Coordinates of C-alpha atoms and ligand atoms in Angstrom, one line a residue:
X1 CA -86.2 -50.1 -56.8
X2 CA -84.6 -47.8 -54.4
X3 CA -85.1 -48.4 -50.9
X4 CA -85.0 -46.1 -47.6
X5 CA -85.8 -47.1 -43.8
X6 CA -87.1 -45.7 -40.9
X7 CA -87.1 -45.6 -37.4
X8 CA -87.7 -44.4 -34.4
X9 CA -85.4 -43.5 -31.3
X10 CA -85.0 -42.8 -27.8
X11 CA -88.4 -42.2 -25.9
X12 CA -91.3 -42.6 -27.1
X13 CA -93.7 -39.7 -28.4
X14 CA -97.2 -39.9 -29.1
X15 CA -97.6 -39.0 -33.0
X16 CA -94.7 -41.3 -33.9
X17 CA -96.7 -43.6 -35.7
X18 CA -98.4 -40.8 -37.3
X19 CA -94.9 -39.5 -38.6
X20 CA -93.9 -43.4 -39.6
X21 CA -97.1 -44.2 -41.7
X22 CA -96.6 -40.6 -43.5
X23 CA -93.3 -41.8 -44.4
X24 CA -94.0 -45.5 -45.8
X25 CA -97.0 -43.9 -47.9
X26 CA -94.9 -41.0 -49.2
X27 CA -92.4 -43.4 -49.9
X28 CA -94.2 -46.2 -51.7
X29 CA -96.0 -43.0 -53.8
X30 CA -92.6 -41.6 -55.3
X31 CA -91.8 -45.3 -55.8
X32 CA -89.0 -46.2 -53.1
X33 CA -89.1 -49.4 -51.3
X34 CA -89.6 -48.6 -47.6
X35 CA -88.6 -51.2 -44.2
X36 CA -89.4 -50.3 -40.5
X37 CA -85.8 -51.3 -38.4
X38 CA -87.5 -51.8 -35.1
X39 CA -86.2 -51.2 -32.0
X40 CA -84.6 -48.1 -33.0
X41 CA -80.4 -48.1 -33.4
X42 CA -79.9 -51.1 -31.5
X43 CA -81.9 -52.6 -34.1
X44 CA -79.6 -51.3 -37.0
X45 CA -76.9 -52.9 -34.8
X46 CA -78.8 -56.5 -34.3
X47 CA -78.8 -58.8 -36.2
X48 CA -82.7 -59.1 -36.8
X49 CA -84.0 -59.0 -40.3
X50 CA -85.9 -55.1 -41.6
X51 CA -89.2 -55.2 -41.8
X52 CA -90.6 -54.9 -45.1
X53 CA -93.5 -52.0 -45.3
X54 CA -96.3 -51.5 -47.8
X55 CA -99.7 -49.5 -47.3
X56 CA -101.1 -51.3 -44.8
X57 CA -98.3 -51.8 -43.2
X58 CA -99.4 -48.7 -41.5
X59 CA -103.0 -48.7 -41.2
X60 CA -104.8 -48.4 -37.9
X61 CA -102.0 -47.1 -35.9
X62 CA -102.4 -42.9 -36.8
X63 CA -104.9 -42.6 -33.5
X64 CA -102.2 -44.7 -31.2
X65 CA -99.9 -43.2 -28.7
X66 CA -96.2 -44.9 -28.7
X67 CA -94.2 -46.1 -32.0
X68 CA -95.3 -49.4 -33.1
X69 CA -92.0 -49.7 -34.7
X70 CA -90.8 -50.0 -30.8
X71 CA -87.8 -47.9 -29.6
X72 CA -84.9 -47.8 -27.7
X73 CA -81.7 -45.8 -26.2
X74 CA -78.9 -46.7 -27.7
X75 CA -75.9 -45.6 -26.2
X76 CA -73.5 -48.0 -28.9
X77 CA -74.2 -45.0 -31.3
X78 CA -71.5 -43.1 -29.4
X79 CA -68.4 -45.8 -30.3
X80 CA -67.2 -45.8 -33.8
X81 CA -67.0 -48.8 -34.7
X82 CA -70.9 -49.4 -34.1
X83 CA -71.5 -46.3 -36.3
X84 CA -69.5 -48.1 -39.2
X85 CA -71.3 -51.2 -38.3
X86 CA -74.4 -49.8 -38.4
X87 CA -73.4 -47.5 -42.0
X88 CA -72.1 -51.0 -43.5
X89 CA -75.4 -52.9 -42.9
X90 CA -77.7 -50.2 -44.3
X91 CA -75.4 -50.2 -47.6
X92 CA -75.5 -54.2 -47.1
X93 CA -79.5 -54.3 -47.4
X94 CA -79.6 -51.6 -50.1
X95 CA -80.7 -48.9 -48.2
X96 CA -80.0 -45.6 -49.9
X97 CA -81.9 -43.3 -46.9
X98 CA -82.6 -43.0 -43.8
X99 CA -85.3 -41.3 -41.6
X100 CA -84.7 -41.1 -38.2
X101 CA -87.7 -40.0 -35.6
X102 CA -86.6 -39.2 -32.4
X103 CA -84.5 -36.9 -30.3
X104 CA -81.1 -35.0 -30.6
X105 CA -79.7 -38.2 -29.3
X106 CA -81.3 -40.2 -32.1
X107 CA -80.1 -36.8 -34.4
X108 CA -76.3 -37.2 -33.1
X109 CA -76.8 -41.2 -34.4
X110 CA -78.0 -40.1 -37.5
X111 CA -75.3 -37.5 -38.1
X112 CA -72.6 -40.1 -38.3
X113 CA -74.2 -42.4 -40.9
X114 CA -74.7 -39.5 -43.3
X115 CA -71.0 -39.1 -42.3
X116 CA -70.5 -42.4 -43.8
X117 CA -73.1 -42.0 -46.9
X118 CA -76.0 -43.1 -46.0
X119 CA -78.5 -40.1 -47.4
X120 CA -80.4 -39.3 -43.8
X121 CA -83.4 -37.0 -42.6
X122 CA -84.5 -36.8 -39.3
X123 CA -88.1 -35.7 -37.6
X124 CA -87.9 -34.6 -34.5
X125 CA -90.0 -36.6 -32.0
X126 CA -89.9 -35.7 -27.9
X127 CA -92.6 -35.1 -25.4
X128 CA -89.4 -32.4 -24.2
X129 CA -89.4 -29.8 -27.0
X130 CA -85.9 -29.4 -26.6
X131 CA -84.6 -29.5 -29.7
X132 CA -82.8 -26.2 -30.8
X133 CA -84.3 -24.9 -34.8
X134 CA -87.9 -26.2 -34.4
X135 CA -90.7 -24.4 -32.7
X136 CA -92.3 -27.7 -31.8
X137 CA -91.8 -31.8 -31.8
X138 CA -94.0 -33.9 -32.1
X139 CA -95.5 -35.3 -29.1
X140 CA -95.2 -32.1 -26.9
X141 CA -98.9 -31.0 -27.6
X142 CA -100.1 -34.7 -26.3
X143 CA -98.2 -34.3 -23.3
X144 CA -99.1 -31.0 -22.4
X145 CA -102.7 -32.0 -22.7
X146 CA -102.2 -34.8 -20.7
X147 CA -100.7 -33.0 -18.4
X148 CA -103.4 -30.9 -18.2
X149 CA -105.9 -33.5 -18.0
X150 CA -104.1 -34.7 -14.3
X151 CA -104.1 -31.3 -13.2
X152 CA -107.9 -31.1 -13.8
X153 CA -108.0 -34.2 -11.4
X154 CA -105.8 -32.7 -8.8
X155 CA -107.7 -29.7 -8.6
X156 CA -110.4 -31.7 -7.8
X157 CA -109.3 -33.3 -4.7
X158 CA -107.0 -30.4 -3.8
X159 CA -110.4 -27.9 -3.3
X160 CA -112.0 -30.2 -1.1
X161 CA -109.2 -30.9 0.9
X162 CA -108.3 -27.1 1.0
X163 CA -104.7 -28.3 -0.1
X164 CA -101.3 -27.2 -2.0
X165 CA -100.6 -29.9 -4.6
X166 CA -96.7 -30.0 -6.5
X167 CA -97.3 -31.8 -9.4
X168 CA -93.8 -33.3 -11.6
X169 CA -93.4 -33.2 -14.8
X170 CA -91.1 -34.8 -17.3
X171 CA -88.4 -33.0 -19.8
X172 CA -85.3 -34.2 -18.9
X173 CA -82.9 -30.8 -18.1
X174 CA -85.4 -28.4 -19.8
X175 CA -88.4 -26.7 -18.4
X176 CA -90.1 -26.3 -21.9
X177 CA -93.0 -29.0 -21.3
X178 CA -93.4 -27.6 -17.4
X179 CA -93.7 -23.9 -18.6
X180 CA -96.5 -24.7 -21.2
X181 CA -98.7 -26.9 -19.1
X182 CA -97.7 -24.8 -15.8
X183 CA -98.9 -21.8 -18.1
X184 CA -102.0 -23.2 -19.8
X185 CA -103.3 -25.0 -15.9
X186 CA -102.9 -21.9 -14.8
X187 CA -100.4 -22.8 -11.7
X188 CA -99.6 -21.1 -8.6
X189 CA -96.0 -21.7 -9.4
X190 CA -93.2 -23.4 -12.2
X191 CA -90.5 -24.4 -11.2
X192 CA -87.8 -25.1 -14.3
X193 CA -84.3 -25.6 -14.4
X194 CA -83.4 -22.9 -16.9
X195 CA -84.6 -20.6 -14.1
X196 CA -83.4 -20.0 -10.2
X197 CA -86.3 -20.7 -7.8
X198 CA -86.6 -18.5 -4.8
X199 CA -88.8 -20.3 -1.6
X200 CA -89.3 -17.3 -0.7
X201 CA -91.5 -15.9 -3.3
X202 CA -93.1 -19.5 -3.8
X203 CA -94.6 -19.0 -0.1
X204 CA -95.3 -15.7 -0.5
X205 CA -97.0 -16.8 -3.8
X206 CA -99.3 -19.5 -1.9
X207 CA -99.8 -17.1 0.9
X208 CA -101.2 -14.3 -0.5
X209 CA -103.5 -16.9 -2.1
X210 CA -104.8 -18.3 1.5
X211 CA -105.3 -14.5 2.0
X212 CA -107.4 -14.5 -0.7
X213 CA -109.7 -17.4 0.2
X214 CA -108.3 -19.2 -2.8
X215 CA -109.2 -23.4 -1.8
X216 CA -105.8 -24.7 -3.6
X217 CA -102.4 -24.1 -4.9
X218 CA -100.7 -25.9 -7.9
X219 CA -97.3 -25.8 -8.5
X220 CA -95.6 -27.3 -11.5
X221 CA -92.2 -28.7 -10.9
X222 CA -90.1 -29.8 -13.8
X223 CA -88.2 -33.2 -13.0
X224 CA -84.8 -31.0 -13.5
X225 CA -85.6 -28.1 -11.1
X226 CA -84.7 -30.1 -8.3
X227 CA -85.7 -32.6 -5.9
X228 CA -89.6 -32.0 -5.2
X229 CA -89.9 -34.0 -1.9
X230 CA -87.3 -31.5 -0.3
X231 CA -89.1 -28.3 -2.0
X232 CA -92.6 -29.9 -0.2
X233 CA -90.7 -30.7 3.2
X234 CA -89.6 -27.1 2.9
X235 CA -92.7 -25.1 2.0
X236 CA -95.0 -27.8 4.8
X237 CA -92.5 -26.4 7.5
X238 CA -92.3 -22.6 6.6
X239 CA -96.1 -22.5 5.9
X240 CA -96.9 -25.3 8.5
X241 CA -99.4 -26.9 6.3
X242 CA -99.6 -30.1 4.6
X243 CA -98.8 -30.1 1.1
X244 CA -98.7 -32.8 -1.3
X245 CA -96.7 -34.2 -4.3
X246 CA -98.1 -35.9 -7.5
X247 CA -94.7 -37.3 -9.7
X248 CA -96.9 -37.9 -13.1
X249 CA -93.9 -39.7 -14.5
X250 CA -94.7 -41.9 -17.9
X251 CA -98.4 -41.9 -18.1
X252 CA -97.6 -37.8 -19.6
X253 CA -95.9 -39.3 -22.2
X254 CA -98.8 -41.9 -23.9
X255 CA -101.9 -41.9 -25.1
X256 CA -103.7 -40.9 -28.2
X257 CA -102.2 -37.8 -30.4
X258 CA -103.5 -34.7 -30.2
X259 CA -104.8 -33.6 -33.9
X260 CA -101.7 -31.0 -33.8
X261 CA -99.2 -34.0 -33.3
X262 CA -101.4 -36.3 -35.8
X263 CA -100.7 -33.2 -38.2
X264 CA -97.3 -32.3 -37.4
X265 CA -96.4 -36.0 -37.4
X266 CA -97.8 -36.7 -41.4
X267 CA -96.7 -33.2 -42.6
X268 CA -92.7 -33.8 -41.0
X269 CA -92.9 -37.4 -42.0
X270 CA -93.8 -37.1 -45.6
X271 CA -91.3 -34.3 -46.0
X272 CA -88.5 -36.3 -44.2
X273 CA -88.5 -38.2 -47.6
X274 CA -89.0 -35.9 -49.8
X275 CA -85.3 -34.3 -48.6
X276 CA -84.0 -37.6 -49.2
X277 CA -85.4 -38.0 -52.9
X278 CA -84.2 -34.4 -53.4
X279 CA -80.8 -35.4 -52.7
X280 CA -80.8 -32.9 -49.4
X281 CA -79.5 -35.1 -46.8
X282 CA -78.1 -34.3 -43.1
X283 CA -81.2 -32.3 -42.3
X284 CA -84.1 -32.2 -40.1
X285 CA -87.6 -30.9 -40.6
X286 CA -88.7 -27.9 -38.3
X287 CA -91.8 -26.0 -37.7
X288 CA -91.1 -22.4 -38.2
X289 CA -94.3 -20.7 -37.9
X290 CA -96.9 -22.2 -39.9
X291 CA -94.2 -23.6 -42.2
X292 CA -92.2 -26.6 -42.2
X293 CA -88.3 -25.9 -43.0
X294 CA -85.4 -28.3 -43.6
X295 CA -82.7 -27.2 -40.9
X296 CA -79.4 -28.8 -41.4
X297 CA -78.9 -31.2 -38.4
X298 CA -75.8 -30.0 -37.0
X299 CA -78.0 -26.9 -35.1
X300 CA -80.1 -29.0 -33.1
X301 CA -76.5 -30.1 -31.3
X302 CA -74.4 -26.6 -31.6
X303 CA -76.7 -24.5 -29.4
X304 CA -79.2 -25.5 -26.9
X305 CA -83.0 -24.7 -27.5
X306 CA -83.6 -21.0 -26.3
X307 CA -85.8 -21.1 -23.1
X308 CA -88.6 -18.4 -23.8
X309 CA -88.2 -16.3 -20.6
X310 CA -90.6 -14.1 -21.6
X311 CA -93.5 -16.6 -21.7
X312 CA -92.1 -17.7 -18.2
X313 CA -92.6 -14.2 -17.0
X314 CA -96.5 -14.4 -18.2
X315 CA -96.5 -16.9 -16.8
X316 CA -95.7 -15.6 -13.3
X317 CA -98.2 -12.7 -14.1
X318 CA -100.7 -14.4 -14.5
X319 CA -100.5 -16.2 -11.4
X320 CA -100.8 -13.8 -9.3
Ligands
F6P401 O1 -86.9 -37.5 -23.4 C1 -88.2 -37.9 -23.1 C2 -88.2 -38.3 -21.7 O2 -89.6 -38.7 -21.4 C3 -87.8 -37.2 -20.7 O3 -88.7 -36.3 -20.4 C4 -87.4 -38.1 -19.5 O4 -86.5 -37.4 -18.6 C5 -86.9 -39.3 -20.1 O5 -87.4 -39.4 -21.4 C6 -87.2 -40.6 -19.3 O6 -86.5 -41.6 -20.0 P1 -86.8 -43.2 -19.7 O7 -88.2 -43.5 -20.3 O8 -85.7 -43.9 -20.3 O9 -86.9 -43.3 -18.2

């Protein structure tokens, strides 16, 4: 019987597990034999044994936040001779493919295996939504609802303390993750990387909201934009008023999938192995639209992911 593996890489994304159960039951229905390599790369690079997967192997984990196959970073990826390690014991356990849920980290792994024959797909898994060819990844929609959940709660104290709040959010260099949930709470303010921040217009923007009798401010600060204690040090002293900062940190990146990650996670997971039975390796599956497309998986490292400046200038509109 043919056999294919999986795992999953680099942080952790709610709808992982999602994506890994669509792929051990599309598996076992076209007839492959299907392991879970835990702990991501560094697993492949271990020495402990595959584990073998059958229906329900997966069962009871779709609703669960995380990857229950456990992940990891692996920087060994980058060195050669871990990547022919790592080629040499897939082809030692009979593996014929590979799918690989993660980042464009975890894609750069996978590249060099199917460099070295091992048939590969790859589902693209990050709370960042940073990956270039894919209108979405799975676990973005959590996290922006999560997000959005805290800034319910802030909004509460900061009315009845009359207060600004600046909240942190995750996404590594990119502001994709701040602009959504900075867009859809409705914030004063979003600061991203991708764009230059002027203090300026930030106090003007929470000024002419005092004027207004508005009770609170929000700003959403992505964790790349700069360091948020000095922005709140700066806007307490030009507005002389006591702001404060929330840094959400990992709790935005657990809990239960939302239905759209659930979805996207069994529709990209099940296709992940159908490119591998068609032979189409060296791709990843995107969301284009409504549609799910196989993108070959050198553009999610060629270019970066296109920041939507245009939605960031809604934004801005809107919260005036
Ligand atoms: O890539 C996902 C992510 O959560 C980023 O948003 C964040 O910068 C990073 O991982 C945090 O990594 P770690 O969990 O290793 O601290």
């Amino acid at each position: 019987m043919p056999k294919i593996a999986v795992l999953t890489s680099g942080g952790d994304a709610p709808g992982m597990n999602a994506a890994v159960r669509a792929v051990v039951r599309r598996a076992i229905s076209l007839g492959y034999g299907i392991c879970g390599i835990r702990r991501g790369f560094s697993g492949l690079l271990g020495d402990q044994p595959f584990v073998e997967m059958e229906m329900g192997s997966v069962a009871d984990i779709i609703h669960r936040g995380g990857t229950f196959l456990l992940t990891a970073r692996a920087p060994d990826m980058f060195e050669q001779g871990c990547q022919d390690q790592a080629a040499a014991r897939l082809k030692d356990e009979g593996i014929e493919g590979l799918v690989v849920i993660g980042g464009d980290g975890s894609f750069k792994g996978a590249m060099t295996l199917e460099q070295r024959g091992i048939k590969t797909a790859c589902v693209p898994g990050t709370i960042d939504n940073d990956i270039n060819g894919t209108d979405q990844t799975i676990g973005f929609d959590t996290a922006v609802n999560t997000i959005l959940s805290a800034v319910n709660n802030l909004r509460d104290t900061a009315t009845s303390h009359e207060r600004i709040f600046l909240l942190e959010v995750m996404g590594r260099n990119n502001g994709f993750l701040a602009l959504a949930a900075g867009l859809a709470a409705g914030a004063e303010s979003i600061l991203v990387p991708e764009i230059d921040y002027d203090i300026e217009d930030i106090c003007a923007r929470l000024l002419r909201g005092i004027e207004r009798q508005k009770t609170h401010s929000i700003i959403v600060v992505a964790e790349g934009a700069g360091d948020i204690y000095d922005l709140n040090r700066e806007i307490c002293a030009r507005l002389d008023t006591d702001s404060r900062v929330t840094v959400l940190g990992h709790i935005q990146r657990g809990g239960s999938p939302s239905a759209v990650d659930r979805l996207l996670g069994s529709r990209m997971g099940a296709m992940a192995v159908d490119l591998i039975n068609e032979g189409k390796s060296g791709h990843f599956t995107a969301l284009r639209g409504k549609d799910l497309e196989a993108v070959p998986l050198t553009a999610s490292f060629t270019d970066p992911r296109p920041f939507p400046e245009d939605l960031y200038r809604l934004a801005m509109v809107l919260a005036r």
